[in-house]
Tab-separated table of C-alpha atoms and ligand atoms in Angstrom:
chain	number	residue	atom	x	y	z
L	1	MET	CA	25.050	-126.669	25.699
L	2	TYR	CA	24.807	-122.996	25.563
L	3	ARG	CA	27.378	-120.544	25.235
L	4	GLU	CA	25.949	-117.689	25.927
L	5	PRO	CA	26.708	-114.252	28.565
L	6	ILE	CA	23.409	-113.788	29.844
L	7	PHE	CA	22.290	-110.191	29.924
L	8	LEU	CA	19.560	-109.002	32.279
L	9	LYS	CA	17.180	-105.226	32.692
L	10	PRO	CA	17.924	-103.858	35.728
L	11	VAL	CA	15.456	-103.210	38.339
L	12	PHE	CA	15.243	-99.370	40.256
L	13	GLN	CA	14.403	-98.786	43.849
L	14	GLU	CA	13.662	-95.237	44.505
L	15	ARG	CA	14.963	-94.377	48.082
L	16	ILE	CA	14.549	-91.449	50.449
L	17	TRP	CA	18.301	-91.610	50.563
L	18	GLY	CA	19.409	-92.344	46.754
L	19	GLY	CA	20.038	-89.671	44.023
L	20	GLU	CA	21.489	-89.695	40.567
L	21	LYS	CA	24.713	-90.787	40.178
L	22	LEU	CA	23.443	-94.276	38.637
L	23	LYS	CA	22.743	-92.076	35.757
L	24	GLN	CA	25.749	-89.300	35.504
L	25	GLU	CA	28.441	-92.370	36.141
L	26	TYR	CA	26.603	-95.502	34.633
L	27	ASN	CA	24.316	-94.096	32.378
L	28	TYR	CA	20.975	-95.865	33.556
L	29	ASP	CA	17.891	-95.439	32.698
L	30	ILE	CA	17.180	-94.098	36.474
L	31	PRO	CA	13.055	-93.332	37.068
L	32	SER	CA	13.770	-90.467	39.262
L	33	LYS	CA	16.086	-87.972	41.235
L	34	HIS	CA	15.948	-89.967	44.179
L	35	THR	CA	17.106	-93.512	42.806
L	36	GLY	CA	19.518	-94.967	45.298
L	37	GLU	CA	19.533	-98.869	44.128
L	38	ALA	CA	19.379	-100.833	40.560
L	39	TRP	CA	19.382	-104.215	40.818
L	40	VAL	CA	21.448	-105.759	38.320
L	41	ILE	CA	21.875	-109.752	38.867
L	42	SER	CA	18.671	-110.366	41.044
L	43	ALA	CA	15.979	-112.995	41.339
L	44	HIS	CA	14.444	-111.734	43.717
L	45	PRO	CA	10.769	-111.190	43.684
L	46	ASN	CA	11.266	-107.624	45.151
L	47	GLY	CA	12.924	-106.926	41.880
L	48	PRO	CA	13.079	-109.636	39.664
L	49	ASN	CA	15.371	-109.313	36.494
L	50	VAL	CA	14.178	-109.947	33.129
L	51	ILE	CA	16.753	-112.042	30.854
L	52	GLU	CA	17.736	-109.524	27.815
L	53	ASN	CA	19.150	-111.820	25.266
L	54	GLY	CA	19.474	-115.131	23.586
L	55	PHE	CA	16.431	-118.315	23.585
L	56	LEU	CA	15.508	-116.802	27.293
L	57	ALA	CA	15.042	-113.950	26.201
L	58	GLY	CA	11.740	-112.121	28.235
L	59	LYS	CA	12.344	-115.006	30.970
L	60	THR	CA	12.950	-113.720	34.239
L	61	LEU	CA	16.297	-114.956	35.470
L	62	ALA	CA	13.812	-116.959	38.425
L	63	GLU	CA	11.709	-118.686	35.894
L	64	ALA	CA	15.665	-119.331	34.269
L	65	TRP	CA	16.704	-120.505	37.238
L	66	ASN	CA	13.299	-123.331	37.643
L	67	SER	CA	13.417	-124.329	33.886
L	68	HIS	CA	16.857	-124.046	32.693
L	69	GLY	CA	18.770	-125.095	35.563
L	70	GLU	CA	21.461	-126.659	33.673
L	71	LEU	CA	22.798	-123.452	32.949
L	72	PHE	CA	23.893	-122.325	36.682
L	73	ASN	CA	24.404	-126.440	37.274
L	74	LYS	CA	21.506	-125.370	39.854
L	75	LYS	CA	21.992	-127.101	43.058
L	76	GLN	CA	19.539	-124.936	45.277
L	77	GLU	CA	15.890	-124.389	45.763
L	78	ASP	CA	16.508	-120.655	44.760
L	79	TYR	CA	19.173	-118.422	42.345
L	80	PRO	CA	21.850	-117.891	45.416
L	81	LEU	CA	22.819	-114.263	45.022
L	82	LEU	CA	22.277	-110.775	44.762
L	83	VAL	CA	24.013	-107.900	42.821
L	84	LYS	CA	23.248	-103.990	43.706
L	85	VAL	CA	24.752	-100.675	42.249
L	86	LEU	CA	23.830	-98.084	45.306
L	87	ASP	CA	24.146	-94.450	45.507
L	88	ALA	CA	24.109	-93.084	48.763
L	89	ASN	CA	23.245	-89.408	48.057
L	90	ASP	CA	22.330	-89.109	51.675
L	91	ASN	CA	23.539	-91.749	54.776
L	92	LEU	CA	21.333	-94.857	54.379
L	93	SER	CA	19.781	-95.730	57.555
L	94	VAL	CA	22.240	-97.479	60.267
L	95	GLN	CA	20.929	-101.259	59.902
L	96	VAL	CA	21.620	-105.299	60.257
L	97	HIS	CA	20.204	-108.623	58.671
L	98	PRO	CA	19.391	-111.664	60.378
L	99	ASP	CA	21.536	-115.173	59.741
L	100	ASP	CA	19.360	-117.762	57.519
L	101	THR	CA	18.304	-119.465	61.087
L	102	PHE	CA	16.814	-116.257	62.647
L	103	ALA	CA	15.332	-115.477	58.608
L	104	ARG	CA	13.472	-118.545	58.863
L	105	GLU	CA	12.495	-119.333	62.370
L	106	VAL	CA	11.374	-115.725	62.755
L	107	GLU	CA	10.336	-114.092	59.342
L	108	LYS	CA	9.429	-117.562	57.494
L	109	GLN	CA	12.148	-115.948	54.801
L	110	PRO	CA	14.247	-118.914	52.994
L	111	TYR	CA	18.073	-116.501	53.704
L	112	GLY	CA	19.574	-113.923	56.071
L	113	LYS	CA	21.673	-111.725	54.258
L	114	THR	CA	25.786	-111.942	54.186
L	115	GLU	CA	26.553	-109.115	51.907
L	116	CYS	CA	29.930	-107.355	50.912
L	117	TRP	CA	30.924	-103.765	48.845
L	118	TYR	CA	32.952	-102.599	46.615
L	119	VAL	CA	33.126	-98.818	46.698
L	120	LEU	CA	32.720	-98.177	43.128
L	121	SER	CA	33.597	-93.786	43.722
L	122	ALA	CA	33.320	-92.038	46.946
L	123	GLU	CA	33.360	-88.190	47.856
L	124	PRO	CA	36.017	-86.914	49.897
L	125	ASP	CA	35.915	-87.627	53.621
L	126	ALA	CA	33.642	-90.244	52.374
L	127	GLU	CA	32.936	-92.767	55.526
L	128	LEU	CA	30.260	-95.182	56.494
L	129	VAL	CA	29.680	-97.330	59.834
L	130	LEU	CA	30.872	-100.955	60.487
L	131	GLY	CA	30.664	-102.218	63.583
L	132	HIS	CA	30.231	-100.802	66.721
L	133	HIS	CA	32.038	-100.567	70.013
L	134	ALA	CA	29.995	-102.364	73.125
L	135	LYS	CA	31.631	-104.590	74.717
L	136	THR	CA	28.803	-106.723	75.879
L	137	GLN	CA	24.640	-107.180	75.175
L	138	GLU	CA	23.776	-105.208	78.232
L	139	GLU	CA	26.128	-102.007	77.114
L	140	LEU	CA	24.775	-102.773	73.498
L	141	GLU	CA	20.973	-102.002	74.379
L	142	LYS	CA	22.154	-99.596	76.766
L	143	MET	CA	23.387	-97.637	74.451
L	144	MET	CA	20.764	-98.245	71.429
L	145	ASP	CA	17.905	-97.478	74.422
L	146	HIS	CA	20.363	-93.946	75.227
L	147	GLU	CA	20.623	-93.578	71.758
L	148	GLU	CA	24.099	-92.570	71.963
L	149	TRP	CA	25.312	-93.587	68.623
L	150	ASP	CA	28.420	-91.151	68.322
L	151	GLN	CA	29.905	-93.601	71.051
L	152	LEU	CA	28.299	-96.778	69.815
L	153	LEU	CA	28.989	-96.797	66.105
L	154	ASN	CA	32.420	-97.604	64.076
L	155	LYS	CA	33.065	-94.914	61.610
L	156	VAL	CA	35.309	-96.058	58.396
L	157	LYS	CA	36.798	-93.969	56.035
L	158	VAL	CA	36.276	-95.059	52.483
L	159	LYS	CA	37.769	-94.221	49.025
L	160	ALA	CA	37.621	-96.500	45.508
L	161	GLY	CA	38.745	-99.104	45.206
L	162	ASP	CA	37.805	-100.779	48.995
L	163	PHE	CA	36.279	-103.832	49.585
L	164	PHE	CA	34.044	-104.462	52.588
L	165	TYR	CA	32.774	-108.076	54.226
L	166	VAL	CA	29.468	-107.567	56.229
L	167	PRO	CA	28.631	-110.965	57.761
L	168	SER	CA	24.883	-111.332	58.507
L	169	GLY	CA	24.813	-109.595	62.286
L	170	THR	CA	27.081	-106.672	61.265
L	171	ILE	CA	25.814	-103.421	62.352
L	172	HIS	CA	26.354	-100.856	58.978
L	173	ALA	CA	25.923	-97.976	57.213
L	174	ILE	CA	26.484	-96.782	53.558
L	175	GLY	CA	27.454	-93.038	54.121
L	176	GLU	CA	26.983	-90.033	52.020
L	177	GLY	CA	28.969	-89.773	48.726
L	178	ILE	CA	29.386	-93.339	48.203
L	179	VAL	CA	28.547	-95.611	45.455
L	180	ILE	CA	28.880	-99.124	46.048
L	181	LEU	CA	28.655	-102.752	43.981
L	182	GLU	CA	27.003	-105.267	46.911
L	183	ILE	CA	27.131	-108.573	46.289
L	184	GLN	CA	24.584	-109.901	49.024
L	185	GLN	CA	22.614	-113.472	49.766
L	186	SER	CA	19.349	-112.860	47.734
L	187	SER	CA	17.500	-111.463	50.734
L	188	ASP	CA	15.599	-108.498	51.418
L	189	ILE	CA	15.829	-108.367	55.494
L	190	THR	CA	16.599	-105.524	57.169
L	191	TYR	CA	16.147	-103.902	60.603
L	192	ARG	CA	17.064	-100.516	60.942
L	193	VAL	CA	18.819	-99.221	63.876
L	194	TYR	CA	18.508	-95.804	63.618
L	195	ASP	CA	17.471	-93.327	60.701
L	196	TYR	CA	19.534	-89.921	61.667
L	197	ASP	CA	15.715	-88.826	63.402
L	198	ARG	CA	14.403	-88.606	59.091
L	199	THR	CA	11.216	-87.704	57.772
L	200	ASP	CA	9.883	-88.302	54.254
L	201	ALA	CA	7.775	-86.199	52.292
L	202	ASP	CA	4.700	-86.287	55.029
L	203	GLY	CA	6.858	-85.736	57.749
L	204	ASN	CA	6.984	-89.568	58.386
L	205	LYS	CA	9.885	-91.201	60.144
L	206	ARG	CA	10.824	-94.575	58.763
L	207	GLU	CA	9.965	-97.837	61.618
L	208	LEU	CA	12.942	-98.578	63.209
L	209	HIS	CA	13.289	-102.570	64.271
L	210	LEU	CA	14.974	-102.196	67.012
L	211	GLU	CA	14.266	-105.286	69.079
L	212	ARG	CA	14.871	-107.282	66.540
L	213	SER	CA	18.308	-105.848	66.131
L	214	LYS	CA	19.086	-106.583	69.061
L	215	GLN	CA	18.533	-109.982	68.735
L	216	VAL	CA	20.919	-110.597	65.538
L	217	ALA	CA	23.269	-107.941	66.322
L	218	THR	CA	27.125	-109.810	66.261
L	219	VAL	CA	28.193	-108.174	70.305
L	220	PRO	CA	30.985	-107.510	70.740
L	221	HIS	CA	31.478	-106.647	66.744
L	222	GLN	CA	34.137	-109.339	64.858
L	223	GLN	CA	36.190	-107.773	62.009
L	224	ILE	CA	37.131	-110.384	59.450
L	225	LYS	CA	40.697	-109.779	57.951
L	226	LEU	CA	40.292	-110.586	54.156
L	227	ALA	CA	43.642	-111.155	52.592
L	228	ARG	CA	44.373	-109.722	49.256
L	229	ASP	CA	45.609	-112.561	47.106
L	230	VAL	CA	47.057	-111.704	43.623
L	231	GLN	CA	47.859	-113.987	40.603
L	232	GLN	CA	48.651	-112.111	36.958
L	233	SER	CA	48.675	-114.771	33.612
L	234	ASP	CA	48.346	-113.267	30.538
L	235	GLY	CA	46.953	-109.546	30.350
L	236	LEU	CA	44.505	-110.615	33.680
L	237	LYS	CA	45.243	-109.698	37.157
L	238	ILE	CA	42.738	-110.971	38.773
L	239	THR	CA	42.596	-110.211	42.852
L	240	THR	CA	40.626	-112.314	45.195
L	241	LEU	CA	38.627	-109.796	47.662
L	242	VAL	CA	36.813	-112.483	49.279
L	243	GLN	CA	35.823	-116.634	49.652
L	244	GLU	CA	33.511	-117.082	52.344
L	245	GLU	CA	30.363	-119.486	52.719
L	246	TYR	CA	27.974	-118.152	50.960
L	247	PHE	CA	29.821	-116.108	48.170
L	248	SER	CA	33.527	-115.505	46.548
L	249	VAL	CA	34.558	-112.368	44.340
L	250	PHE	CA	37.163	-111.372	42.755
L	251	HIS	CA	38.893	-108.133	40.948
L	252	TRP	CA	39.904	-108.420	37.539
L	253	GLN	CA	41.899	-106.302	35.784
L	254	LEU	CA	42.277	-106.860	31.948
L	255	ASN	CA	44.843	-105.052	30.103
L	256	GLY	CA	45.463	-107.053	26.670
L	257	LYS	CA	44.214	-110.316	25.990
L	258	ALA	CA	43.527	-113.548	28.517
L	259	GLU	CA	42.156	-117.081	27.839
L	260	GLN	CA	39.394	-118.248	30.782
L	261	GLU	CA	37.935	-121.048	31.608
L	262	MET	CA	35.163	-121.936	33.669
L	263	THR	CA	35.478	-123.798	37.094
L	264	THR	CA	32.359	-122.533	38.281
L	265	ASP	CA	28.268	-123.083	38.343
L	266	PHE	CA	28.532	-119.677	36.495
L	267	LEU	CA	30.081	-116.439	37.086
L	268	GLN	CA	28.403	-113.293	37.942
L	269	ILE	CA	29.781	-110.185	36.105
L	270	SER	CA	29.851	-106.902	36.553
L	271	VAL	CA	32.048	-104.469	34.139
L	272	ILE	CA	32.835	-101.317	36.124
L	273	GLU	CA	35.545	-99.754	33.723
L	274	GLY	CA	36.523	-99.911	30.526
L	275	LYS	CA	35.651	-101.786	27.482
L	276	ALA	CA	35.561	-105.650	26.164
L	277	GLU	CA	35.459	-108.306	24.058
L	278	LEU	CA	34.174	-111.619	25.378
L	279	THR	CA	34.898	-114.188	22.968
L	280	THR	CA	33.774	-117.995	22.465
L	281	ASN	CA	33.472	-120.510	19.407
L	282	GLU	CA	30.483	-119.504	18.551
L	283	SER	CA	30.320	-115.344	18.934
L	284	THR	CA	31.939	-111.958	20.099
L	285	VAL	CA	30.131	-109.761	22.678
L	286	HIS	CA	30.876	-106.463	23.395
L	287	VAL	CA	30.686	-105.412	27.260
L	288	GLU	CA	31.430	-102.190	29.295
L	289	LYS	CA	31.346	-99.963	31.911
L	290	GLY	CA	27.866	-100.436	33.850
L	291	GLU	CA	26.826	-103.711	32.178
L	292	HIS	CA	26.189	-107.207	34.428
L	293	PHE	CA	25.861	-110.444	32.873
L	294	ILE	CA	25.503	-114.052	33.776
L	295	LEU	CA	28.267	-116.792	32.579
L	296	PRO	CA	26.292	-120.256	32.344
L	297	TYR	CA	27.898	-123.352	33.344
L	298	GLY	CA	28.243	-124.698	30.183
L	299	MET	CA	30.498	-121.871	28.974
L	300	GLY	CA	33.908	-123.540	28.704
L	301	SER	CA	36.856	-121.666	27.928
L	302	TYR	CA	36.672	-117.952	26.234
L	303	ARG	CA	38.907	-115.365	25.286
L	304	LEU	CA	38.757	-111.416	27.121
L	305	SER	CA	40.418	-109.125	25.210
L	306	GLY	CA	40.510	-105.084	25.843
L	307	GLU	CA	40.829	-102.249	28.783
L	308	ALA	CA	38.820	-103.211	31.497
L	309	GLU	CA	37.872	-103.802	35.093
L	310	MET	CA	35.435	-106.202	36.147
L	311	ILE	CA	33.880	-107.342	39.598
L	312	VAL	CA	33.106	-111.214	39.494
L	313	SER	CA	32.020	-113.841	41.424
L	314	HIS	CA	30.192	-116.452	42.123
L	315	SER	CA	28.403	-118.865	45.415
B	1	ZN	ZN1	22.682	-103.678	54.388
């Protein structure tokens, strides 16, 4: 059994709303001043990660999933999740994603997109859009047609450490000055509802998808309450952020030493603060802020030591 963490090379995506914080805060080797996203755990064809270490070095995560399913206790066709770090130097478009059924029937794509966000940093007064105020489908369509965005959209102030669960069908937008870690279904289908009438360098507005948005938006908006369960053992405090259909996400606060045992098919770990050592029976690796890796199915027990914050997720 392979018992090493799998490290991946991020893929960067330039966006009109992107900035330079992925370099400033995480020291990533970004391609430009408008880098919006680092896809840090991705088997998606639009941004496939290459494995950096071990016997699979040089292969993509998708290739590893297909040829070495035992590393993930593989139970489905595709690697199910996608992890990104997003730098919103400007507002992202207001958008909505379809569910699996709509993605398959209408887009001929395998998955819809349910996502969640852990806020890594936020400037004072930063806010995002989560949900809307329309009571009925008719009211939603009327407010969209009349561009009554201020009345329609529900805005939420955010700070570092906040967490949001965003099921498919939720109208949403990440706002200026926010850096988030996003964990989502491995899907790239977005319907743009409103883009602040922005234009690109050539003076063109980005395309909107109003009909599709109206078809997939959840009306009225449903706010799912998340209970934050906390468990402390040794030097590790584990806070459950969400446990829902597509993924479970936890915040791990490591202060000192902890022994852990793999109980899931695989584990995605994003180090968001500090440094730690991860030791198996065979080796010790050092991990630090900005690194993301996967623990394979055969990890068994392993030890952590250090001072670090991690966002840990699995399907
Ligand atoms: Zn989204």
